[in-house]
Coordinates of C-alpha atoms in Angstrom, one line a residue:
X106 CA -29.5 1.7 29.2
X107 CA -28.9 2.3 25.5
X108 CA -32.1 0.2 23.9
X109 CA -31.7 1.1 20.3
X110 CA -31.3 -1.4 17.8
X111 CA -27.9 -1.8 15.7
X112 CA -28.1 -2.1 12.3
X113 CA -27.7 -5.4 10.6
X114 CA -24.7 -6.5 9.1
X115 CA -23.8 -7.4 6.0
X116 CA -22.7 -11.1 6.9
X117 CA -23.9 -13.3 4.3
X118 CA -23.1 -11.0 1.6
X119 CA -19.5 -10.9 2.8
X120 CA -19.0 -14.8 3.0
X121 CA -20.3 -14.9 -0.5
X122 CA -18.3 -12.3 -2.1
X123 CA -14.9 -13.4 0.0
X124 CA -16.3 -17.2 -1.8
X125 CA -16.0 -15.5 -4.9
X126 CA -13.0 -13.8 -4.1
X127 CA -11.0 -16.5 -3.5
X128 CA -12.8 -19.1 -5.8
X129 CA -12.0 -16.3 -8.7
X130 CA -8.0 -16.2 -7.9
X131 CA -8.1 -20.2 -8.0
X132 CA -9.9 -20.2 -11.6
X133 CA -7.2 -17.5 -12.5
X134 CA -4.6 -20.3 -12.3
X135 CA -6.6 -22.3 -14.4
X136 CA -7.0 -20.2 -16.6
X137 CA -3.4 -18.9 -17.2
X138 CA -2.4 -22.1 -17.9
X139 CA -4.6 -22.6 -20.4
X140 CA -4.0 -19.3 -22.4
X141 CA -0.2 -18.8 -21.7
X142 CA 1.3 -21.5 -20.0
X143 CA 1.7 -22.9 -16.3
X144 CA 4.7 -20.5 -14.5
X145 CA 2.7 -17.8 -15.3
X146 CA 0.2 -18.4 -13.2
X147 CA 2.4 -18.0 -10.8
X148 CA 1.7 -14.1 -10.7
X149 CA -1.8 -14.7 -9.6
X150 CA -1.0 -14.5 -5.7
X151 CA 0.9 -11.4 -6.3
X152 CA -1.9 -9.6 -8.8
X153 CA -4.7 -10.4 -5.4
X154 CA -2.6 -8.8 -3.5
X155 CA -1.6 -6.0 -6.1
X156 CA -5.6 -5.2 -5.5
X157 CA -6.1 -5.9 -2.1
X158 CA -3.1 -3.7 -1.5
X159 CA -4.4 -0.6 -3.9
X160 CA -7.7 -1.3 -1.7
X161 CA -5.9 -0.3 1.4
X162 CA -4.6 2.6 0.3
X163 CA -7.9 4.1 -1.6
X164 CA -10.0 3.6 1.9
X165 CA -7.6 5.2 4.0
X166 CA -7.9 8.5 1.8
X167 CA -11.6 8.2 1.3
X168 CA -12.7 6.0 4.1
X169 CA -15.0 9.0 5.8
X170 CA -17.0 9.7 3.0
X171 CA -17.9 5.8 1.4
X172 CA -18.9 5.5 5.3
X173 CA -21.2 8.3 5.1
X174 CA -22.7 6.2 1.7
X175 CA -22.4 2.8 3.4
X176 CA -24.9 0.9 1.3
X177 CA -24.2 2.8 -1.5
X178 CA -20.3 1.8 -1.3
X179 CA -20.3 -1.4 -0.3
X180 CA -23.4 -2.7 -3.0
X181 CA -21.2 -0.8 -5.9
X182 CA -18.7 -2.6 -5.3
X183 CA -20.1 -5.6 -4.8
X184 CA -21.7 -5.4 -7.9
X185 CA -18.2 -4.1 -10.0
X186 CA -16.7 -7.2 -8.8
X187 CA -19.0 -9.4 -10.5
X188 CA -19.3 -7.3 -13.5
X189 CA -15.7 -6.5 -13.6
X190 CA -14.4 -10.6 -13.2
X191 CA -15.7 -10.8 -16.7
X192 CA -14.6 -7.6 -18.7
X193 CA -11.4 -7.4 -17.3
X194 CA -10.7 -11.1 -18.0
X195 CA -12.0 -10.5 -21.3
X196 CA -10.0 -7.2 -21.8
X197 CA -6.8 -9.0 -20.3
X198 CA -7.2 -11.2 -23.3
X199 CA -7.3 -8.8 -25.6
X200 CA -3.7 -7.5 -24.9
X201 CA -1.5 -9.0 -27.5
X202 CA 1.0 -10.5 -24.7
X203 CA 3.2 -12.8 -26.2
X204 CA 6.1 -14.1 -23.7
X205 CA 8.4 -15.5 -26.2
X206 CA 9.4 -11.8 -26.8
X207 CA 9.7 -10.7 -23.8
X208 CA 13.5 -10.7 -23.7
X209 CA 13.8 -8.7 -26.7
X210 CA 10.5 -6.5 -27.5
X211 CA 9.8 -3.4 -24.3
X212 CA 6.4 -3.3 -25.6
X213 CA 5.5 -6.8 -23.7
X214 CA 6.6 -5.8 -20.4
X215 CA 3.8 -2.8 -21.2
X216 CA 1.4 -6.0 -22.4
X217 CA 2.1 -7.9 -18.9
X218 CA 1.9 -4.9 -17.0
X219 CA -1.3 -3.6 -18.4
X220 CA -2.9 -7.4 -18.2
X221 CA -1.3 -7.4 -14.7
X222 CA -3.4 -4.4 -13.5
X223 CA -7.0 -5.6 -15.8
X224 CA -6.5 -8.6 -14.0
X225 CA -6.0 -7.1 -10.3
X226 CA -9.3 -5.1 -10.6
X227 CA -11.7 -7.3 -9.4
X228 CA -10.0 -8.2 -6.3
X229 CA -9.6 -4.3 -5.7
X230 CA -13.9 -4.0 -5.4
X231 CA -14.1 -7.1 -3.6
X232 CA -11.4 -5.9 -0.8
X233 CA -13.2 -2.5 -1.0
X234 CA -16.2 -3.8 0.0
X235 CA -14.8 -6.0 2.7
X236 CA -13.2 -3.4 4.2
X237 CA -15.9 -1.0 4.1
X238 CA -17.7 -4.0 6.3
X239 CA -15.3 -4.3 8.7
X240 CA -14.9 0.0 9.1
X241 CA -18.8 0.0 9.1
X242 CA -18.7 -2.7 11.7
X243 CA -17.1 -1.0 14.6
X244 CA -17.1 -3.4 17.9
X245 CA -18.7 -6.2 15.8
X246 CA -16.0 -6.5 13.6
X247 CA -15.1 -10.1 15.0
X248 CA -18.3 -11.1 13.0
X249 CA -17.3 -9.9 9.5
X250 CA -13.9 -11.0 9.5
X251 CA -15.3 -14.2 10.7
X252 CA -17.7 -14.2 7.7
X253 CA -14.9 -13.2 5.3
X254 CA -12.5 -16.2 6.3
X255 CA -15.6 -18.8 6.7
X256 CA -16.3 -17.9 3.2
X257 CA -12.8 -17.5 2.1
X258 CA -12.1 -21.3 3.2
X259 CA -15.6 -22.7 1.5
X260 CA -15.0 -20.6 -1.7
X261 CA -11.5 -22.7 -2.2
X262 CA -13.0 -25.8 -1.9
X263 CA -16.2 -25.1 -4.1
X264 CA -14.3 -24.5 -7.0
X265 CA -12.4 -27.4 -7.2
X266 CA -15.3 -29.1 -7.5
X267 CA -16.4 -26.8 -9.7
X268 CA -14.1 -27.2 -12.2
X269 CA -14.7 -30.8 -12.1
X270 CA -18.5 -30.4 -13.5
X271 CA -18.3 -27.1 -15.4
X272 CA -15.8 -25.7 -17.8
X273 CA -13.4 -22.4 -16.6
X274 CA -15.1 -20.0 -18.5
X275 CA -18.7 -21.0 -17.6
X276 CA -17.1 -21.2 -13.6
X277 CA -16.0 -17.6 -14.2
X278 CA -19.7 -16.6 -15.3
X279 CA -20.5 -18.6 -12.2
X280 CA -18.2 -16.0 -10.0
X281 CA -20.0 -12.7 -11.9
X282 CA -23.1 -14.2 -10.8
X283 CA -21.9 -15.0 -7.2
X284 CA -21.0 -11.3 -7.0
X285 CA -24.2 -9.7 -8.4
X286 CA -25.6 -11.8 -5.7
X287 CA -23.7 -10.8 -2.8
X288 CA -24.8 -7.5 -3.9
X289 CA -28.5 -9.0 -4.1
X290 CA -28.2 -10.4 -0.2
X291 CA -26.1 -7.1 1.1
X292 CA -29.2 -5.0 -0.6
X293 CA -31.7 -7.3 2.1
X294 CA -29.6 -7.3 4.9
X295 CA -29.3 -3.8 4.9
X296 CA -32.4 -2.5 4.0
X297 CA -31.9 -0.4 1.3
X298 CA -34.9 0.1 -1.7
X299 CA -36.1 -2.6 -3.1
X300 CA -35.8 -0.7 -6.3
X301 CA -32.0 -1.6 -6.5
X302 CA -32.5 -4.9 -5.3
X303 CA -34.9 -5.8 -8.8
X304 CA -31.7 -4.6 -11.1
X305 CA -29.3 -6.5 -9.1
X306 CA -31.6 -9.2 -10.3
X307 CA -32.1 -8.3 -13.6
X308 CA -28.6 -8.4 -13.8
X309 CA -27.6 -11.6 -12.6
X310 CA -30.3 -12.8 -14.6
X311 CA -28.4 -11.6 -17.9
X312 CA -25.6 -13.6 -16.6
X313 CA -26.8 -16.3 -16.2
X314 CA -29.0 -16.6 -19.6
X315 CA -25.7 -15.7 -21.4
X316 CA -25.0 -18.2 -24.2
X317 CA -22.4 -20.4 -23.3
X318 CA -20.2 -19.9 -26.2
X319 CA -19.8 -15.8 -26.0
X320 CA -16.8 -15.9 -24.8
X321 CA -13.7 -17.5 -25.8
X322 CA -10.4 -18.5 -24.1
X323 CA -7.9 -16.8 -26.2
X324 CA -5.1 -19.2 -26.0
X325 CA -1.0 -18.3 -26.9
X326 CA -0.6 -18.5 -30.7
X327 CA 2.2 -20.3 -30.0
X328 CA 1.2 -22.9 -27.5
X329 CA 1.4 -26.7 -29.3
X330 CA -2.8 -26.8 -29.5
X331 CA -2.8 -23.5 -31.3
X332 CA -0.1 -24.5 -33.7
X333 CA -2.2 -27.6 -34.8
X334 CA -5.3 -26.1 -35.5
X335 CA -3.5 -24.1 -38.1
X336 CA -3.3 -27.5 -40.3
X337 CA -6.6 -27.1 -42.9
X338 CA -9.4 -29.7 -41.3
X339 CA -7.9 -30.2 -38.2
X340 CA -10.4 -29.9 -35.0
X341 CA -10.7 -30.4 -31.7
X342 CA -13.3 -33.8 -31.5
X343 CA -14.0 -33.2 -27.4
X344 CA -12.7 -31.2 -24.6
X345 CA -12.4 -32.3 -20.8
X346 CA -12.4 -29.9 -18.2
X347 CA -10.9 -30.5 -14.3
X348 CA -8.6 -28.9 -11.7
X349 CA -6.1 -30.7 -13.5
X350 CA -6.5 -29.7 -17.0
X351 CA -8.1 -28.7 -20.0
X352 CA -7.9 -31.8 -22.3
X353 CA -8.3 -31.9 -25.7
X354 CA -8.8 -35.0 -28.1
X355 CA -7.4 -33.8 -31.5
X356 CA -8.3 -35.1 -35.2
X357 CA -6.0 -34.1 -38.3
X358 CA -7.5 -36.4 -40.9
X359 CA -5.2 -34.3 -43.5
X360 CA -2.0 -34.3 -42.1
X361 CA -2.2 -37.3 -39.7
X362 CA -0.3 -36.8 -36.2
X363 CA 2.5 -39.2 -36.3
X364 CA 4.2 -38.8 -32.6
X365 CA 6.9 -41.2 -31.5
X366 CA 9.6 -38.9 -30.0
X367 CA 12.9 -40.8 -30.3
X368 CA 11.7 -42.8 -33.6
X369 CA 14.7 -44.2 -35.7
X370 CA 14.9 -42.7 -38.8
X371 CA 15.9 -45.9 -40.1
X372 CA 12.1 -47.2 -39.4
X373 CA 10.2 -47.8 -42.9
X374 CA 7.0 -49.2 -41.9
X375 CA 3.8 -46.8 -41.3
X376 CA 3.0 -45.9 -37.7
X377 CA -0.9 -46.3 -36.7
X378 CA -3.7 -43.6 -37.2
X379 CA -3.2 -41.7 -34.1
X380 CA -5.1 -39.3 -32.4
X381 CA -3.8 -36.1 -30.2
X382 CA -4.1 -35.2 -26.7
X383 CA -3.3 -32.3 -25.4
X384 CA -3.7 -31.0 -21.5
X385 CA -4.1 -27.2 -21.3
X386 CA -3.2 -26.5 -25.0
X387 CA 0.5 -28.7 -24.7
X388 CA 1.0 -31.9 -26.3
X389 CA 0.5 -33.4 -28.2
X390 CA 0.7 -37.2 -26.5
X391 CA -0.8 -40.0 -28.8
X392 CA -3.8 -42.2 -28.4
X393 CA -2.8 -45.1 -31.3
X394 CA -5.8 -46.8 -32.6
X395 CA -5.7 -50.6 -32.8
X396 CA -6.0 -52.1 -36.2
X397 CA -5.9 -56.1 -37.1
X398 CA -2.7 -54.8 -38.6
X399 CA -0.4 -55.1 -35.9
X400 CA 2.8 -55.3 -37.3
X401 CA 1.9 -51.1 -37.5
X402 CA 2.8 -51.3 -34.2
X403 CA 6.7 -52.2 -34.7
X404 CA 6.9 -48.8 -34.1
X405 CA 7.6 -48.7 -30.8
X406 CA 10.1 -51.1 -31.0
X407 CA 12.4 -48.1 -32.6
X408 CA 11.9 -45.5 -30.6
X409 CA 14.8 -44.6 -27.7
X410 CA 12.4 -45.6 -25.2
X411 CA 12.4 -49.1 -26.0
X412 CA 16.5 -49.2 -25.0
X413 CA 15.6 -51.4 -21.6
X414 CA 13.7 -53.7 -23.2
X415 CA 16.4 -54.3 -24.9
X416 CA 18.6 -54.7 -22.4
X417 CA 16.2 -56.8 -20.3
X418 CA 12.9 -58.7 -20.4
X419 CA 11.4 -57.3 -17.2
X420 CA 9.2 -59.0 -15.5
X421 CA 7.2 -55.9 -14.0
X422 CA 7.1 -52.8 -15.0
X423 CA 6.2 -49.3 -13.3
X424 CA 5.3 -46.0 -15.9
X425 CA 4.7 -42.8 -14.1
X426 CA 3.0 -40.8 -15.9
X427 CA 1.4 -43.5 -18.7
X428 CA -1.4 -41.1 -20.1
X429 CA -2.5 -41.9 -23.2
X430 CA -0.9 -45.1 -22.9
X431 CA 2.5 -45.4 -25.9
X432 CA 5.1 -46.2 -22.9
X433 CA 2.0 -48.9 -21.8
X434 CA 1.7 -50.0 -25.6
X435 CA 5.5 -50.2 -26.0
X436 CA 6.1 -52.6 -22.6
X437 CA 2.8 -54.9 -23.8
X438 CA 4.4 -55.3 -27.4
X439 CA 8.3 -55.8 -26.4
X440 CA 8.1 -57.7 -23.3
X441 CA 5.3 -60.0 -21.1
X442 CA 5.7 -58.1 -18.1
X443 CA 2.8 -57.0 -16.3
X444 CA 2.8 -53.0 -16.2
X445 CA 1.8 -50.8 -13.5
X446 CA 0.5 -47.7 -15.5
X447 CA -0.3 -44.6 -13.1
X448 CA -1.5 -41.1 -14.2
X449 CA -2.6 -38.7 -12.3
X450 CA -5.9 -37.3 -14.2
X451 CA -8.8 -39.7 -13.8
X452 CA -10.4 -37.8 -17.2
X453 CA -7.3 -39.0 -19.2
X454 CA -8.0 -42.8 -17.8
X455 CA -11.7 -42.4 -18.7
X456 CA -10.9 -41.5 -22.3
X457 CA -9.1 -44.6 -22.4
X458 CA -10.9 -47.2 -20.4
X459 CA -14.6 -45.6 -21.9
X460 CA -14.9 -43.1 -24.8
X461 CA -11.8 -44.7 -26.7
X462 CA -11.6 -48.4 -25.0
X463 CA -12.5 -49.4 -29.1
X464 CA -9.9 -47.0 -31.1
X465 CA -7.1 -48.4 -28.5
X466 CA -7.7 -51.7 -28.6
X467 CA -8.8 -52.2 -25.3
X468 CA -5.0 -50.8 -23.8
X469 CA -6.1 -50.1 -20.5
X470 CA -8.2 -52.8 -20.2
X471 CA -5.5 -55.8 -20.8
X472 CA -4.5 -58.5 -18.1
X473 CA -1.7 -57.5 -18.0
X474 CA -1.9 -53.8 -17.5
X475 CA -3.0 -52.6 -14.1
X476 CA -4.2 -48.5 -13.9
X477 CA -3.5 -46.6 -11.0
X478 CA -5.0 -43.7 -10.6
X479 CA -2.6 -41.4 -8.0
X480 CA 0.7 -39.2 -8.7
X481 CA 3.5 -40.9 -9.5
X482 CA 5.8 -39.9 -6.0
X483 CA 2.6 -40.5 -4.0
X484 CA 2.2 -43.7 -5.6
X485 CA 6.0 -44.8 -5.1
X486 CA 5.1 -43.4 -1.1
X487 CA 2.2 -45.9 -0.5
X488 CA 3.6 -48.9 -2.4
X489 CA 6.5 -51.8 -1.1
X490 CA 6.1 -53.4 -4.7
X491 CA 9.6 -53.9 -6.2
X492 CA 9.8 -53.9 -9.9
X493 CA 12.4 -54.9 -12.9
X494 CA 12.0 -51.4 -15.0
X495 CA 10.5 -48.2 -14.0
X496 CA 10.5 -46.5 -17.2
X497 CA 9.5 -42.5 -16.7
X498 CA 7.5 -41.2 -20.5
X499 CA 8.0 -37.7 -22.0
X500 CA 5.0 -36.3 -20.3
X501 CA 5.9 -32.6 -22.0
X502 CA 5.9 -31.1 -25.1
X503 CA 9.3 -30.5 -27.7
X504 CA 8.4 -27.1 -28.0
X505 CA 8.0 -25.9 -24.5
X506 CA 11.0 -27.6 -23.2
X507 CA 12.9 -26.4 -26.0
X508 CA 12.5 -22.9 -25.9
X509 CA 13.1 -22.7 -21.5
X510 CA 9.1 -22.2 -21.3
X511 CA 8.9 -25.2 -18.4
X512 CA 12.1 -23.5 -16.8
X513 CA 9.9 -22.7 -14.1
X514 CA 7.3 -25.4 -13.8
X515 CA 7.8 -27.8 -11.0
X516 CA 7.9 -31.3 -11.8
X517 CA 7.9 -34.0 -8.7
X518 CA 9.1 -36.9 -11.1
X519 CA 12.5 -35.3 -11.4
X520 CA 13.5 -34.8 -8.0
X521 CA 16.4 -36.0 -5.8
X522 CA 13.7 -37.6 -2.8
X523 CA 12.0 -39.4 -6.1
X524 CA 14.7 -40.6 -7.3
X525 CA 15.6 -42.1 -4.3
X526 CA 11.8 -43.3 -4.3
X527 CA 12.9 -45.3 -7.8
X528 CA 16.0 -47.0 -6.9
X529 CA 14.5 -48.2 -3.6
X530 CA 11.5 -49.7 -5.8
X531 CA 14.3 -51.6 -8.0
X532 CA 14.7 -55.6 -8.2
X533 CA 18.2 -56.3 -7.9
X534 CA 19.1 -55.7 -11.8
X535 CA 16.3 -53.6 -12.0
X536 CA 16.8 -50.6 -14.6
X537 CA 15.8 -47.0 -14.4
X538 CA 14.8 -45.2 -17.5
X539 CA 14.1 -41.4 -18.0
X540 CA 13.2 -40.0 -21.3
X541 CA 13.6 -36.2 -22.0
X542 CA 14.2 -34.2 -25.2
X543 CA 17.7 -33.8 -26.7
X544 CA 18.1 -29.6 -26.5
X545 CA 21.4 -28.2 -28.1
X546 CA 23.0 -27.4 -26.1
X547 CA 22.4 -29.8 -23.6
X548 CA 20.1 -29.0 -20.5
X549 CA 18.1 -32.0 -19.1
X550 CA 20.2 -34.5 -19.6
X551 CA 22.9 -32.8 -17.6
X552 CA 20.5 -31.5 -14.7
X553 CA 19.0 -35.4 -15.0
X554 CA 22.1 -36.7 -14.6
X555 CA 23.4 -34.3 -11.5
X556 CA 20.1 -35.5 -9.9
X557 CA 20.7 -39.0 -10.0
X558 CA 24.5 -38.6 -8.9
X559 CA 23.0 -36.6 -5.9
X560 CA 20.7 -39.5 -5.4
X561 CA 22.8 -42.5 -6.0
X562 CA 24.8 -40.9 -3.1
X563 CA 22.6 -40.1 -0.7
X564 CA 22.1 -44.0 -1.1
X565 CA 25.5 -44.7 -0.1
X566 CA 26.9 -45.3 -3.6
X567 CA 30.7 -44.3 -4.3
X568 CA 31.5 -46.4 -7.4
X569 CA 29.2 -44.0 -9.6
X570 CA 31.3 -44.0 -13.0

């Protein structure tokens, strides 16, 4: 009977860096959104797979000899993907990629490209190193994998909550560290000099006493955040970070943000000092401060938006989507209904029930406003309550929409099963309103209305004008 002990595998180490892994293509979605804009993010899967792929293909031609190096290999690496998560995100930023040209300009495909391939090189040491385990591993594979997808699966949850507590970037110093320190475990559980296990901590603790603001998200030029900031004394007074979105509460005491899409220009009074709000660099959306002036507020009466109230004097009213609160403003000053706001990102209700409960006169905080904190469809899924107007805000920005860059963003307001959702939550009367931006030539207002025809049918409606 063979008695000799087999070496010890690399287990924990795995879990960790699969954690990382993982944890690191989640913040990559995060963090496209924030520098470009949300369908690009959409290349993240495909990039993790561009490296795991590349992986593949550079063990099976050098498989024998990384074997023959085992601990070598796998704590290399282990400790390139840490390093590598923040100069190749940092290098990815430096390529001057700017989508609006990419139609025209061959030189951008070259700019996506080379960010594609910066950005895939992480995942290509961290599948290295996993499969370098799992070769190593022989019959006790079964373990490793079982490591890697154990880790996998709590590495996708972690950073969600993550990104609730800390910022992206300090999450993606978080993921360097994580993979400095699978390379710190791997060192123990194999055995190899301790010599290499003392700069695999000297490293992570550079990492991790780092100042917080050396690195910089580079954001599109011509996102609606960036485009602000170019106004002399304009600044960003807070930022917000979750899975949701990067919020930002903007000041421009010299040229004062004066948002109320659909405004008549017939209006003459003065709208209210107004603050910006934008989520992942688009926006802006406007939190109006509350003066004993109120007759600043005759604003809202003007805009488009205030059509149905118009029309009728509701008696409850449902806003999907309120954020900051105007479409909740607008139904409190034209109508006595009570108003179901609901919005999605508790930050965004924070900011207005807490850290600007003053500035907005106490708008989320009325009797007669009630804030529901779910998605809109979700909402409309759990709830029986009929209502008189279900009025549905501009919850994106003019210049996005304008120039086709939410073509591909999904958007679960606008759909035909939501729209059903709507017109089965109607009192008998009730009134429907969507608001969109008026694009030459016309886009959303024909998809809009194809959507509701589609809709109104699957009801059983024939007399649709």
């Amino acid at each position: 009977m063979n008695t000799e002990q087999q070496p010890r595998l690399p287990i924990y180490s795995i879990a960790l860096l699969s954690a990382a892994a993982i944890a690191y293509e989640i913040l990559l979605v995060r963090l496209f959104s924030i520098i470009q804009w949300h369908h690009y993010a959409y290349m993240v899967i495909s990039l993790a797979l561009v490296g795991y792929g590349a992986s593949g293909t550079f063990l099976a031609f050098t498989l024998k000899p990384l074997l023959d190096n085992f601990r070598t290999a796998l704590l290399s690496n282990m400790t390139l993907f840490g390093v590598s998560t923040l100069i190749c995100f940092m290098g990815a930023q430096a390529i001057p990629f700017n989508p609006d040209e990419v139609a025209y300009d061959s030189q951008q495909w070259v700019n996506l490209i080379s960010m594609y391939l910066l950005l895939s090189i992480p995942f290509f040491f961290a599948a290295n190193a996993i499969g370098l385990a799992l070769a190593h591993a022989k019959s006790r594979l079964s373990r490793i994998y079982a490591a890697d997808l154990l880790g996998a699966g709590i590495g996708s949850l972690l950073i969600v909550l993550i990104l609730f507590v800390l910022f992206p970037l300090s999450a993606l110093q978080l993921l360097a560290m994580a993979g400095l320190l699978a390379a710190l475990i791997a060192a123990w559980e194999t055995g190899l000099r301790s010599r290499t296990a003392w700069a695999l901590l000297v490293a992570v603790t550079i990492i991790t006493l780092l100042p917080g603001n050396w690195l910089k998200l580079q954001a599109s030029p011509y996102k609606d955040l960036s485009q602000a900031l170019r106004i002399s004394d304009t600044h960003v007074m807070e930022q917000h970070s979750s899975p949701l979105g990067l919020i930002s509460v903007v000041e421009s005491p010299r040229i004062p943000f004066r948002h109320a899409p659909g405004l008549s220009l017939n209006t003459t009074g003065e709208l209210p000092e107004q603050l910006g709000l934008f989520v992942d660099g688009n926006g802006p959306s406007a939190i109006n401060r509350m003066q004993d002036d109120t007759s600043r507020l005759d604003y809202v009466s003007h805009m488009t938006s205030a059509l149905p109230y118009h029309v009728i004097q509701p008696g409850h009213v449902l806003i999907p989507g309120s954020g900051p609160g105007t479409g909740v403003l607008q139904a409190l000053q034209l109508s006595d209904a009570n108003i179901d706001a609901v919005e999605i990102n508790p930050q965004v209700i924070k900011l207005m029930q807490q850290d600007y409960r003053d500035y907005s006169g106490n708008l989320y905080h009325s009797k007669r406003v009630t804030v529901i904190n779910a998605e809109g469809r979700g909402f409309l899924h759990r709830n029986n309550k009929k209502y008189d107007l279900i009025q549905l805000p501009l919850i994106d920005s003019f210049n996005a929409s304008s120039t086709g860059l939410l073509a591909l963003s999904e958007d679960y307001l606008y759909t035909v099963e939501t729209l059903k959702q709507y017109l089965q939550h109607l009192e008998p009367g009730g009134l429907l309103a969507i608001n969109r931006w008026i694009k030459m030539p016309p886009r959303d207002t024909l998809k809009i209305l194809a959507t509701a025809i589609t809709a109104l049918e699957q009801q059983g409606v024939t007399n649709i004008p």
